[in-house]
Amino acid sequence: MTWPWEDLLTSALLGTDRRPLPAPAARISGTGPRRDGGDGHPFGDGHPDGGGRADGRDGLPDGGGRADAGAVGAGAVALDAPVALLDAAAVATVRRRAGLLPAAAAPLPRPAPRDDRAPLPEAAARRLTQLLADRPSAGGGGRRGTAPDLTELLPQWLAAANAYGYRAPAAALPALLDAARARTDLRPQALAFGGPRALWLAASNPEWRFALRGASGGTALPAPDDAEGVRRLWEEGLFAERVALLGAVRAHDPAAALDLLASTWASERAEDRLMFLDSLRTGLSAADEEFLERALSDRSRNVRSTAAELLSALPGSAFAARMAARAASCVGLDHTGRQATIAVEAPHECDAEMQRDGVVPQPPSGRGKRSWWLAQLVEAAPLGLWRERLGWRTPEEIVALPVADDWRGELHAAWCRAAVRQRDAAWSRALLGPASAPPASGPGASSSAALLATLPDGERAEWVAAFIAAHGLSEAFQLLGVCTVPWSGPLGRAVIDALDIARDAGSYPWSFSGVMGLAERCLDPGEADRLGVLTAAYEEGENASPGAGGYWAEAFQRLVATLRLRAAMHTELTPPGR
Amino acid sequence: MTEQGVRWTAEQVLALAPDAASRKAGSKLGAAGPWSGAGCSAVGAVWGLCKGSGSKPYQTVVDTAGPAYKCTCPSRKFPCKHALGLLLLWAADAAAVPAGADAPDWAEKWLESRGARAEARQRKDEAKPADEEAARRRAAARAARVTAGAEELEQRLADLVRGGMAAAEHAGYGLWEETARRMVDAQAPGLAGRVRELGAIPGSGPGWPMRLLEESALTHLLDRAWLGIDRLPEPLAATVRTRVGLPASARGPAVRDRWLVLAQYDTSDGKLTTRRIWLYGRESGRTALLLSFGAAGRAPDLALAVGVVLDAELVRYPGAGQLRAELGERFAAPVPGDAPPPGGSVGEALAAYGLALRDDPWLDSWPVTLRDVVPVPAAEGWQLADADGGAALPVTGSAVARPGLWRLAAVSGGAPVTVFGECGHRGFTPLAAWSPDAPGTVPLT
């Protein structure tokens, strides 16, 4: 005895007391419960009419219910109406389930582009899964134990895998994208490793949209020498695509990028102009001067000051000459005393010409106007100026000159910024001074780090090693951050010795947790064996803080374990046969 | 390397972890740093000493054939982070956990006692006196209680339909919870579970009246089947007993095969964790389900690594359309599996589910392998579509929320893959995938 599903459902909803089942349909209705959308499981609509290829009724226990249902249907006794309804609904339900048909397929996705990079060696793939599974603990802090911090090793692992040109295992892509979503610093390497398939995947998950925004571009960029493709994307592309395109072209052919930018410059929005202008940092040369000079009269103040900053990195430019003249008029030598002294006469006004050259007239709160102007002039003036201006002295001699009227700090700080901006190693060296000099007399940790970045790798490491040998680790964190990884032998040994000394002094290791973390990531893995002796439990001296010895042993164990792990990571990534 | 020497992958090890915290803690210990004296034997035992915060290192030993764990640490997690770390190290670093060494005394002692215990248990099982008369009396008493419960539930369902389900939306969960407790008292946990699900349906979103009527009708069907069980053929009667929740034991003949582990996943109702492991017999072509249970906070005992092949015997549970089996004797250590089971089209998968309903009309899904399907994001959710683009299966809503679906999409890259999963009236739940581009089974759970 069967009824259309709609009748069953209506009666069940309203109750058979209120809405008895109508007289049964004459023939078996083919419609099972209809899926009218909204329940999220769109199967095919067609249901086989009775029987079909798999008639569910064959399987029903044919003992009690069915006979009752027949009796009830014929007699229409109110008491048994619910049972009749449930019987009929059971038959309809099983029939519908047994007769489900496939849904119509949505349009198939465009396949991911091919990725012909070599697959990861098996051990490296396992390692990746492990690194990706490790999430930084909530709350941070706390005791770190002896086990390596795997999340911190992910950037290195990705860089190494990219250097070998491996393809990411497809199954790892979701975890990789999740990791990159949580940590912006991972994104460039993670997306490069993920390759075209990661971008393909990210396109269908809103949580991974960041991948399409990234500078590496969501869509494939045309080759930088494909003039027509470049032109078309430049004119029609989205902002992010255009930034990526400009960067790619600039890296390939700086002049072509400049032409591209100049062609539409007047019609770009101010924020866009700022970003595009910033792309010119790569491959900056005298050829850009004319364009930048024009940008000095831009409507947007931020564009003007960026143009001025870029021009000040071109010591031969007319801009630099103007700044040099201004700076020279403020700073000179005074021979009247027993010893030559630098005399400073800060500017009295910030005229329209200075403002056009990017000098900001309004000082930040707490600074005097004149010293603010002076600082900007000296920072933007080419450093080569001072040799002639200050009596043909070397940078070292100039830095050593006394400065009248408390201007020394202001003047030296401006020279530091100029040396960084103009990447002038000789001046950086002079301003840094000897590494053994007390840090208080130097330019300060963050300026020192910036100055160090202009020195060649080897010299940088040597200077930091000497600094640590003389002053310990307490002010070395920022300096270590600019050294190339892995640390050179002398630098690594200086850090280890300093840690050993700190332990002997009886302080707790977490006073050095920043340096310890850096050491785990940056020491040459080859140092692990030398470190073995430090991991043993250590006799605490009289002055030691209680329990410090055990914590140090633990910290050194973690350091050694991390170094071994890094060595293993690199071995796993080495292609067989190398 | 011996035939035993197949080391697991990190994912296989991490699948044993009782919770996310253990997984993380174990990962940290999966490096050579804190370990010493580690080694593994030809019969699948792994041991090592782990330096902890105390002066004495923890002694950790694992029998991977169980797997079973022993560690001297005070953790109540099982397996503890040391066991997980040791296995990860064993999986990743053959040099740190060398094969073929002799087990140290403390490990050897535990391994021996394990063997002895297993033998003792087997002897006890064989020696159990069969008091058949008493057992029959107990069974009859229980059947009577279940019958009373089924009759009461019938009344409850009839009242629901007579008064109208529309009222159920407002009646709330309490009424059903009371009925569920009555079913527990009636020693019919299967009925109790169904009743709890009925109670949850009115709050389950659009389309609930239809789902409530369907599930009420099937519960009614089960009640009637139980009340008329004398007239059912034995295989179907066994299925009904299982569905009602009477205990059954595996009694079928042991089937030896090379069983490919297709999937392993856990579900939890807060008190009990249920682990399902799907196996595919390479020679018999049969699919089987192993169930294993763990109390809250403990991982179920049985754990098999997805993608390996076991040479072992399975014993079936009774009942028509029932795939549950028990793992019997294992003849060799697991070896890595290769090819997926032969699969079929989307239409064939639905037909298989339809056919299975003939044996067990209460089946929500049926294990199938789909060959050459493409995961497709569609307006209403995801689909798995035949590669020729005609027919498709919707992916179940709960599967869409899981990370496994993204792994499936990534592995496919828009190209056809082979997918194993559960196909039913709610849609398809993908559990494992194989891509022609990369060897091995990709777990999606």
Short mmCIF file of C-alpha atoms in Angstrom, two decimals, chain B residues 28-242:
data_model
loop_
_atom_site.label_atom_id
_atom_site.label_comp_id
_atom_site.label_asym_id
_atom_site.label_seq_id
_atom_site.Cartn_x
_atom_site.Cartn_y
_atom_site.Cartn_z
CA LYS B 28 59.21 17.11 19.21
CA LEU B 29 60.71 13.92 20.57
CA GLY B 30 61.07 12.40 17.10
CA ALA B 31 64.67 13.56 16.75
CA ALA B 32 67.88 11.90 17.80
CA GLY B 33 68.62 14.47 20.51
CA PRO B 34 67.07 13.00 23.66
CA TRP B 35 67.38 9.36 22.59
CA SER B 36 70.08 6.83 23.31
CA GLY B 37 70.45 3.07 23.05
CA ALA B 38 67.65 2.90 20.50
CA GLY B 39 67.18 -0.11 18.27
CA CYS B 40 64.64 -2.35 16.62
CA SER B 41 64.32 -6.08 16.16
CA ALA B 42 63.36 -8.27 13.26
CA VAL B 43 59.95 -9.02 14.79
CA GLY B 44 58.83 -5.43 15.01
CA ALA B 45 59.93 -4.37 18.48
CA VAL B 46 61.40 -0.87 18.87
CA TRP B 47 63.09 0.41 22.03
CA GLY B 48 65.09 3.34 23.30
CA LEU B 49 66.03 5.46 26.29
CA CYS B 50 64.67 8.98 26.36
CA LYS B 51 66.28 11.68 28.43
CA GLY B 52 63.59 13.51 30.34
CA SER B 53 63.69 16.07 33.07
CA GLY B 54 64.69 13.50 35.68
CA SER B 55 68.08 11.94 36.22
CA LYS B 56 67.06 8.51 34.98
CA PRO B 57 66.03 8.26 31.33
CA TYR B 58 62.64 6.79 30.48
CA GLN B 59 62.65 3.29 29.07
CA THR B 60 60.34 3.11 26.10
CA VAL B 61 59.51 -0.02 24.13
CA VAL B 62 56.93 -0.57 21.43
CA ASP B 63 55.71 -3.75 19.80
CA THR B 64 54.69 -2.48 16.37
CA ALA B 65 52.86 -5.70 15.59
CA GLY B 66 50.25 -4.88 18.29
CA PRO B 67 50.85 -2.13 18.43
CA ALA B 68 51.50 -2.13 22.15
CA TYR B 69 53.51 0.28 24.24
CA LYS B 70 55.42 0.35 27.48
CA CYS B 71 57.14 3.36 28.94
CA THR B 72 58.44 4.16 32.41
CA CYS B 73 57.19 7.75 32.23
CA PRO B 74 54.28 8.75 34.47
CA SER B 75 52.04 9.94 31.62
CA ARG B 76 48.51 8.58 31.53
CA LYS B 77 48.27 9.23 27.80
CA PHE B 78 48.43 6.09 25.77
CA PRO B 79 50.58 5.84 23.78
CA CYS B 80 52.68 8.47 25.56
CA LYS B 81 54.76 11.08 23.78
CA HIS B 82 57.91 9.03 24.28
CA ALA B 83 56.44 6.05 22.46
CA LEU B 84 55.31 8.33 19.63
CA GLY B 85 58.67 10.10 19.50
CA LEU B 86 60.51 6.79 19.42
CA LEU B 87 58.36 5.54 16.57
CA LEU B 88 58.84 8.80 14.65
CA LEU B 89 62.57 8.49 15.08
CA TRP B 90 62.39 4.87 13.96
CA ALA B 91 60.32 5.94 10.95
CA ALA B 92 62.61 8.76 9.91
CA ASP B 93 66.10 7.77 10.83
CA ALA B 94 67.42 4.26 10.19
CA ALA B 95 70.79 5.28 11.61
CA ALA B 96 69.41 6.48 14.94
CA VAL B 97 67.33 3.32 15.44
CA PRO B 98 69.47 0.59 13.89
CA ALA B 99 67.90 -2.75 13.01
CA GLY B 100 69.00 -6.17 14.11
CA ALA B 101 70.37 -5.29 17.53
CA ASP B 102 69.54 -7.38 20.59
CA ALA B 103 66.92 -5.87 22.82
CA PRO B 104 68.20 -4.72 26.22
CA ASP B 105 67.01 -6.75 29.23
CA TRP B 106 64.26 -4.38 30.32
CA ALA B 107 62.72 -4.38 26.84
CA GLU B 108 63.19 -8.10 26.38
CA LYS B 109 61.41 -8.78 29.67
CA TRP B 110 58.34 -6.84 28.65
CA LEU B 111 58.24 -8.35 25.18
CA GLU B 112 58.44 -11.85 26.66
CA SER B 113 55.71 -11.17 29.21
CA ARG B 114 53.53 -9.89 26.43
CA GLY B 115 53.93 -13.11 24.50
CA ALA B 116 53.21 -15.13 27.64
CA ARG B 117 50.09 -13.12 28.45
CA ALA B 118 48.72 -13.60 24.98
CA GLU B 119 49.20 -17.34 25.25
CA ALA B 120 47.58 -17.46 28.67
CA ARG B 121 44.57 -15.55 27.37
CA GLN B 122 44.21 -17.96 24.51
CA ARG B 123 44.36 -20.95 26.88
CA LYS B 124 41.77 -19.36 29.11
CA ASP B 125 39.45 -18.77 26.16
CA GLU B 126 39.72 -22.38 25.16
CA ALA B 127 39.21 -23.63 28.68
CA LYS B 128 36.15 -21.55 29.40
CA PRO B 129 33.42 -23.87 30.64
CA ALA B 130 30.39 -23.65 28.44
CA ASP B 131 27.43 -23.25 30.72
CA GLU B 132 25.03 -23.17 27.84
CA GLU B 133 21.88 -23.44 29.86
CA ALA B 134 22.65 -20.36 31.96
CA ALA B 135 23.68 -18.44 28.86
CA ARG B 136 20.42 -19.27 27.16
CA ARG B 137 18.45 -18.09 30.20
CA ARG B 138 20.33 -14.81 30.27
CA ALA B 139 19.76 -14.29 26.54
CA ALA B 140 16.04 -14.96 26.87
CA ALA B 141 15.73 -12.49 29.74
CA ARG B 142 17.53 -9.85 27.78
CA ALA B 143 15.42 -10.50 24.67
CA ALA B 144 12.31 -9.98 26.77
CA ARG B 145 13.60 -6.64 28.01
CA VAL B 146 14.49 -5.55 24.46
CA THR B 147 11.01 -6.57 23.32
CA ALA B 148 9.45 -4.41 26.02
CA GLY B 149 11.69 -1.54 24.92
CA ALA B 150 10.80 -2.00 21.26
CA GLU B 151 7.10 -1.98 22.08
CA GLU B 152 7.46 1.18 24.10
CA LEU B 153 9.39 2.83 21.28
CA GLU B 154 6.73 1.82 18.80
CA GLN B 155 4.18 3.57 20.98
CA ARG B 156 6.38 6.65 21.14
CA LEU B 157 6.75 6.78 17.33
CA ALA B 158 3.03 6.25 16.78
CA ASP B 159 2.30 9.12 19.20
CA LEU B 160 4.73 11.30 17.29
CA VAL B 161 3.03 10.69 13.96
CA ARG B 162 -0.46 10.86 15.40
CA GLY B 163 0.16 14.20 17.09
CA GLY B 164 2.26 15.59 14.24
CA MET B 165 6.01 15.97 13.86
CA ALA B 166 5.64 19.73 13.56
CA ALA B 167 5.32 19.73 17.34
CA ALA B 168 8.67 17.91 17.56
CA GLU B 169 10.50 21.06 16.62
CA HIS B 170 9.31 22.65 19.85
CA ALA B 171 9.28 19.58 22.08
CA GLY B 172 13.02 19.84 22.47
CA TYR B 173 15.57 17.19 23.18
CA GLY B 174 14.45 16.20 26.68
CA LEU B 175 11.60 13.98 25.60
CA TRP B 176 13.84 11.97 23.30
CA GLU B 177 16.58 11.81 25.88
CA GLU B 178 14.11 10.23 28.31
CA THR B 179 13.11 7.67 25.69
CA ALA B 180 16.77 6.98 24.93
CA ARG B 181 17.40 6.27 28.60
CA ARG B 182 14.48 3.85 28.61
CA MET B 183 16.11 2.03 25.68
CA VAL B 184 19.40 1.84 27.58
CA ASP B 185 17.46 0.33 30.49
CA ALA B 186 15.95 -2.12 28.03
CA GLN B 187 19.52 -3.14 27.10
CA ALA B 188 18.98 -2.10 23.50
CA PRO B 189 21.85 0.36 22.87
CA GLY B 190 21.19 0.28 19.11
CA LEU B 191 17.68 1.59 19.65
CA ALA B 192 18.95 4.12 22.20
CA GLY B 193 21.41 5.48 19.64
CA ARG B 194 18.70 5.81 17.02
CA VAL B 195 16.44 7.63 19.45
CA ARG B 196 19.19 10.13 20.29
CA GLU B 197 19.68 10.79 16.58
CA LEU B 198 15.92 11.33 16.16
CA GLY B 199 16.09 13.89 18.96
CA ALA B 200 18.83 15.80 17.16
CA ILE B 201 17.11 15.95 13.75
CA PRO B 202 14.61 18.80 14.42
CA GLY B 203 17.57 21.07 15.14
CA SER B 204 19.56 19.97 12.10
CA GLY B 205 18.52 22.66 9.65
CA PRO B 206 16.38 22.86 6.53
CA GLY B 207 14.75 19.66 5.35
CA TRP B 208 14.51 18.24 8.87
CA PRO B 209 10.86 17.02 8.58
CA MET B 210 11.80 14.74 5.74
CA ARG B 211 14.83 13.38 7.58
CA LEU B 212 12.80 12.91 10.75
CA LEU B 213 10.12 10.96 8.92
CA GLU B 214 12.72 8.82 7.15
CA GLU B 215 14.61 7.97 10.31
CA SER B 216 11.42 7.47 12.35
CA ALA B 217 10.14 5.10 9.68
CA LEU B 218 13.39 3.12 9.66
CA THR B 219 13.38 2.93 13.46
CA HIS B 220 9.83 1.70 13.23
CA LEU B 221 10.98 -0.85 10.69
CA LEU B 222 13.67 -2.04 13.09
CA ASP B 223 11.17 -2.31 15.94
CA ARG B 224 8.81 -4.37 13.81
CA ALA B 225 11.65 -6.53 12.59
CA TRP B 226 12.71 -7.25 16.17
CA LEU B 227 9.15 -8.00 17.25
CA GLY B 228 8.81 -10.43 14.35
CA ILE B 229 12.35 -11.76 14.43
CA ASP B 230 11.20 -15.40 14.65
CA ARG B 231 9.88 -15.16 11.13
CA LEU B 232 13.05 -13.67 9.60
CA PRO B 233 15.70 -15.74 7.81
CA GLU B 234 18.75 -16.16 10.03
CA PRO B 235 21.18 -13.79 8.25
CA LEU B 236 18.65 -10.98 8.38
CA ALA B 237 17.76 -11.84 11.97
CA ALA B 238 21.43 -11.56 12.87
CA THR B 239 21.54 -8.14 11.20
CA VAL B 240 18.50 -7.04 13.20
CA ARG B 241 20.09 -8.22 16.45
CA THR B 242 23.23 -6.26 15.62
#
